[in-house]
Coordinates of C-alpha atoms in Angstrom, one line a residue:
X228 CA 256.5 179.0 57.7
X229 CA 255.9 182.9 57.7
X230 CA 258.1 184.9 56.4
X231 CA 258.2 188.0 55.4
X232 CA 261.1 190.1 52.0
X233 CA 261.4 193.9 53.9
X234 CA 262.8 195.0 50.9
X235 CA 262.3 193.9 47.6
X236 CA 262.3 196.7 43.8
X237 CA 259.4 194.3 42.1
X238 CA 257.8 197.2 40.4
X239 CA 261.0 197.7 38.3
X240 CA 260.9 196.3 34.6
X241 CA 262.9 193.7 35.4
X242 CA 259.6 191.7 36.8
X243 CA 257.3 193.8 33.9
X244 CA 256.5 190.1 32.2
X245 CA 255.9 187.3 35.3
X246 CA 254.9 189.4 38.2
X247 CA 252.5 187.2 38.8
X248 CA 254.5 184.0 39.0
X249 CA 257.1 185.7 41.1
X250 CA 254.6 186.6 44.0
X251 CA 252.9 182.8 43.1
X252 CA 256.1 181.6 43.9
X253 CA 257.1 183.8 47.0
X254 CA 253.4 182.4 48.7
X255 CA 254.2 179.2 47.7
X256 CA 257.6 179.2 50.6
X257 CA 255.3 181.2 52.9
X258 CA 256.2 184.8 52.4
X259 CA 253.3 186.6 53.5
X260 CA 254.2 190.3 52.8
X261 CA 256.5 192.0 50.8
X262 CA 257.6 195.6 51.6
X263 CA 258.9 198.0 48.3
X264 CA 261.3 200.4 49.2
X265 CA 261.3 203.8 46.7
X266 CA 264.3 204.7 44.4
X267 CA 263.0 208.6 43.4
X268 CA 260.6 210.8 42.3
X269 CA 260.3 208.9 38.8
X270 CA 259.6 205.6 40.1
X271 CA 256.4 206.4 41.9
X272 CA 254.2 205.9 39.4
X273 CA 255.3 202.2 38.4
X274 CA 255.7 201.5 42.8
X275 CA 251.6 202.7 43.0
X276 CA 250.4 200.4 40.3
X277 CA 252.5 197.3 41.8
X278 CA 250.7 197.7 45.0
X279 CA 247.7 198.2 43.4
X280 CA 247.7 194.9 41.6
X281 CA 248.2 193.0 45.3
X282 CA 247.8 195.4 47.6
X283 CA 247.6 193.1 50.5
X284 CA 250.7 191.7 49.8
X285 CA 253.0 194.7 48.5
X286 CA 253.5 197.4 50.9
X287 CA 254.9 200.7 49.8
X288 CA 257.5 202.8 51.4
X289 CA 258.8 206.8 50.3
X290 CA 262.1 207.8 49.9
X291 CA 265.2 208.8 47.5
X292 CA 267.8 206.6 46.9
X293 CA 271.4 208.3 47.7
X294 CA 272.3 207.0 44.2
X295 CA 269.5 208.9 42.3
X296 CA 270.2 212.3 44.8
X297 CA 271.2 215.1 42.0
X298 CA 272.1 218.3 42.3
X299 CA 268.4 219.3 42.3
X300 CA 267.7 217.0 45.3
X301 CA 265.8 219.4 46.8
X302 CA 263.3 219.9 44.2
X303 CA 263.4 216.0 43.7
X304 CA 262.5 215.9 48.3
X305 CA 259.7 218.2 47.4
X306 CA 257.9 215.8 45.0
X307 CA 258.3 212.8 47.3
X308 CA 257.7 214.2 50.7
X309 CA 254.2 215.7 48.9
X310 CA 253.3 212.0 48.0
X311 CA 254.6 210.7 51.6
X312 CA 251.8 213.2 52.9
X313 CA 249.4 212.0 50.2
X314 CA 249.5 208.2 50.6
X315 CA 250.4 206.0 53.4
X316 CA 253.3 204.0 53.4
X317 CA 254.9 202.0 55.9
X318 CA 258.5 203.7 56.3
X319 CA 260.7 206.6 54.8
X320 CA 262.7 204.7 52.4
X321 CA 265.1 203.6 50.4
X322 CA 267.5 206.5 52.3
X323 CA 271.0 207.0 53.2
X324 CA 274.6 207.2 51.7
X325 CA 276.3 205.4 49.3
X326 CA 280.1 206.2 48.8
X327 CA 280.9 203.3 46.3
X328 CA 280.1 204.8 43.8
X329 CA 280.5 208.5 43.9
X330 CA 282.4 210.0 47.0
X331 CA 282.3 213.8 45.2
X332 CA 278.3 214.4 46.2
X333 CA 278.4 213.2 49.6
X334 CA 277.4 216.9 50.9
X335 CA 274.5 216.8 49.2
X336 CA 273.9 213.0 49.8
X337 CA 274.2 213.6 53.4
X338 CA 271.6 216.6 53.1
X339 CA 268.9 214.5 51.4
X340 CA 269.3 211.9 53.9
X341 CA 269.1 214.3 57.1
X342 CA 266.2 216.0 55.5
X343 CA 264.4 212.3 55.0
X344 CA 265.5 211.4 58.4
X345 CA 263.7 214.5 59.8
X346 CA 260.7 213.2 57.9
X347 CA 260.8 209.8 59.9
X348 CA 260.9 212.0 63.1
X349 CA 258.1 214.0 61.9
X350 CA 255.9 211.1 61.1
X351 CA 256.7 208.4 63.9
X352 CA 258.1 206.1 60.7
X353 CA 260.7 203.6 60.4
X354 CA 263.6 204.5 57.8
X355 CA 265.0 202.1 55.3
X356 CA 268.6 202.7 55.2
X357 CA 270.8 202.1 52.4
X358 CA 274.6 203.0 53.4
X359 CA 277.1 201.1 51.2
X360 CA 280.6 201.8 51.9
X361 CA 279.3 204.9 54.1
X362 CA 278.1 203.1 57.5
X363 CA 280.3 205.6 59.9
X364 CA 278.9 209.0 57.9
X365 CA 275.1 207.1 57.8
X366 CA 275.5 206.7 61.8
X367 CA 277.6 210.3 62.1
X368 CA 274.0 211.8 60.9
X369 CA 271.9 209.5 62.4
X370 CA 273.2 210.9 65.7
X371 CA 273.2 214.4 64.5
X372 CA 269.3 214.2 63.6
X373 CA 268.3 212.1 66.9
X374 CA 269.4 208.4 67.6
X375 CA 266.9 207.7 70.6
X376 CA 263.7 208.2 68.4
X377 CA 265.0 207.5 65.3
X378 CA 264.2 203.5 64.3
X379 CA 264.4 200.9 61.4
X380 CA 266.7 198.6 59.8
X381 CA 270.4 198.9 57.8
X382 CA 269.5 197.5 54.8
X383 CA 272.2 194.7 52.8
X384 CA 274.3 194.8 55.9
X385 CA 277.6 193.8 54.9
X386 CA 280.3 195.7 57.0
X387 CA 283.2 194.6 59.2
X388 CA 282.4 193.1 63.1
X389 CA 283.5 196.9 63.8
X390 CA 280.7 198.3 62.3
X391 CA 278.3 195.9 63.2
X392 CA 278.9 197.1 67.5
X393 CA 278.5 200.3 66.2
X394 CA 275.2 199.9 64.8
X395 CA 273.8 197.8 68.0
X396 CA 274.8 200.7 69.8
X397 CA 272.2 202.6 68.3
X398 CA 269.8 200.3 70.0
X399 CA 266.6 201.2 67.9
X400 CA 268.2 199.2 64.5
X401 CA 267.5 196.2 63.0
X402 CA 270.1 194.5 60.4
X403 CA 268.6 193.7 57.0
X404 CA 270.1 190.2 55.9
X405 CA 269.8 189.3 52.3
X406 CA 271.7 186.9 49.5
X407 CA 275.1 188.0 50.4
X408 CA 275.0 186.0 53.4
X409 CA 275.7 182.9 50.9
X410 CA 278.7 184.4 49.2
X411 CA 281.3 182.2 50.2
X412 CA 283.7 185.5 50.4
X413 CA 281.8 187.9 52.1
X414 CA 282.4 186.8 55.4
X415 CA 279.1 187.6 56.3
X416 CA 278.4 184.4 57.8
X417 CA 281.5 185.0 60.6
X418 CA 280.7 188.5 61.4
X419 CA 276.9 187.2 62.0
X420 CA 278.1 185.3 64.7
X421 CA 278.6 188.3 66.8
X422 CA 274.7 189.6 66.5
X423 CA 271.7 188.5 67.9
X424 CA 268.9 186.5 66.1
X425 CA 266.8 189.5 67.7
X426 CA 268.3 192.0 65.6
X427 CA 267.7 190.4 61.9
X428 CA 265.1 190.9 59.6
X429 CA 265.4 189.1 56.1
X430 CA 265.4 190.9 52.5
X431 CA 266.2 190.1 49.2
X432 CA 266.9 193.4 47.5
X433 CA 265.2 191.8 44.3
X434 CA 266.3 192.1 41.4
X435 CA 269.4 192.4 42.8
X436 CA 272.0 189.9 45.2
X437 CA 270.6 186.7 44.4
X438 CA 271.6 184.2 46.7
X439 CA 273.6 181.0 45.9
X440 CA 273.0 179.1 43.9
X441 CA 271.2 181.4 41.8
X442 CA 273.9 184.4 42.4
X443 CA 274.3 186.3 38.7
X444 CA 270.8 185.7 37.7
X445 CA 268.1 187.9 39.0
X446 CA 266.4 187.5 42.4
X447 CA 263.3 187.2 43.3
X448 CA 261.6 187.0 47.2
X449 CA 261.0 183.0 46.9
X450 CA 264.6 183.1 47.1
X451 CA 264.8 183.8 50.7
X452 CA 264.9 179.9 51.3
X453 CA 268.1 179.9 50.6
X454 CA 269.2 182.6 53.0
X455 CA 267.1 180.8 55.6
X456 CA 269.0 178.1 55.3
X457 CA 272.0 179.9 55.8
X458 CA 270.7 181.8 58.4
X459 CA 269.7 178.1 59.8
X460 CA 273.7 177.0 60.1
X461 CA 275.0 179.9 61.4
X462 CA 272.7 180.5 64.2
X463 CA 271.9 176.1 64.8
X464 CA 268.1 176.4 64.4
X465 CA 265.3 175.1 62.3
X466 CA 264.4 177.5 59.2
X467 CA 260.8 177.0 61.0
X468 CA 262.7 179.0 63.7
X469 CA 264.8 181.0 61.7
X470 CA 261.2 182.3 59.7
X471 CA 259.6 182.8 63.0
X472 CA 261.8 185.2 64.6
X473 CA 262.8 187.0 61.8
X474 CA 259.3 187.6 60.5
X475 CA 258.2 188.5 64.6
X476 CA 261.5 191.1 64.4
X477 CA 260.1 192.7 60.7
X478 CA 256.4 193.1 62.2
X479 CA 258.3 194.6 65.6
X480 CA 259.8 197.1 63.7
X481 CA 257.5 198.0 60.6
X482 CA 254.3 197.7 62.2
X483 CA 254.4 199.9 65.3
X484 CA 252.9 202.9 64.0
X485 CA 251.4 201.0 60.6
X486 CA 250.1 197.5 61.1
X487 CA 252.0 195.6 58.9
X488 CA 248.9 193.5 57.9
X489 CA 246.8 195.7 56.9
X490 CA 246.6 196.2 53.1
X491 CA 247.7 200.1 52.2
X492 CA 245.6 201.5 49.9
X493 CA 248.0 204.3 47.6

């Protein structure tokens, strides 16, 4: 089985001590590629030298984080858009909104992202879009930027049926699907039912959202057998089938402009 985790943090200190045996054990299940998503302008230095140490199986992406977006976000754009145009990377990413945590700074949230998305324009990239508790104001300035050539995937999708329409609506998005579909409360699993196999690409968000059974310890790619299987109930297919389309769906969408097998060198 092929599979590939479009979006994974495994250049974070959390995976400072057995790197090596998490991507051992991520081969072992089949994953083939896994794609590492930016947080800001102090965490490219530790993304560059992940990559570097498997460069054929990490692939980098560029972005900031709506969490990490200060009040000198501009200056903070500055530094990362310089090493977007300095290295390649596969998408603009990890962008968006997040409003769990802090609804006072969504002005300048909503700036950074608009700026980044104008970067994915610019570049003919895929975005990686993080919008917890913020889906309407994430699409709001997805269609103020440009909806028909803007593409790429709502990362740890975990919104209402609602939602869901309105993000197929877009046409151009895929849903990123990670450990939450296991959580017995999410309700994940139902909402699923109305959204095509087509439209899915799996993650794992490692470190964070490990699936069940390991949920509250920290995740790691090899980890995506157990959202296969999931995935595997609700939709009534093998996890052979399950890998194959999702993986087809993550090469459709990351590897138009950037063939997603070909090593980047940053």
């Amino acid at each position: 089985m092929r599979i590939v985790d479009t979006h994974a943090h495994l250049y974070l200190e959390d995976f400072d001590n057995d790197l090596d045996d998490v991507v051992a054990e991520a081969k072992s299940i089949g994953v083939e590629k896994v794609l590492l998503p930016n947080i800001d302008e102090t965490s490219i230095a530790n993304l560059k030298q992940t990559v570097e140490r498997y460069p054929s199986f990490f692939i980098p992406m560029m972005g900031l984080h709506p969490t990490n977006v200060t009040e000198d976000w501009e200056q903070q754009l500055e530094i990362i858009y310089n090493e977007l145009n300095r290295s390649e990377y596969i998408a603009v990413g990890e962008i968006g909104i997040d409003l769990y945590w802090d609804k006072s700074s969504l002005q300048r949230q909503t700036a950074a992202f608009e700026r980044q998305l104008g970067w994915s324009l610019e570049k003919k990239l895929p975005v990686a879009i993080h919008s917890r508790d913020a889906i309407p104001e994430v699409i709001r300035s997805i269609k103020n930027t440009g909806e028909k050539k803007l593409f790429g995937v709502f990362h740890s999708f975990g919104g209402s049926v609602d939602e869901l329409e309105e993000i197929l609506e877009l046409e151009n998005f895929y849903i990123g699907i990670n450990g939450v579909v296991t959580f017995k409360k999410s309700g994940l699993a139902e909402t699923l039912s109305n959204c095509s196999l087509e439209k899915i690409i799996l993650e794992t968000d490692s470190p964070y959202l490990a699936p069940s059974p390991y949920r509250g310890k920290r995740n790691e790619p090899a980890y995506l057998s157990e959202i296969i299987k999931k995935l595997s109930e609700i939709y009534g297919k093998t996890e052979e089938e399950i890998g194959e389309i999702t993986t087809k769906n993550a090469y459709r969408l990351f590897g138009s402009n950037s063939p997603l097998s070909s090593p980047k060198q940053i």
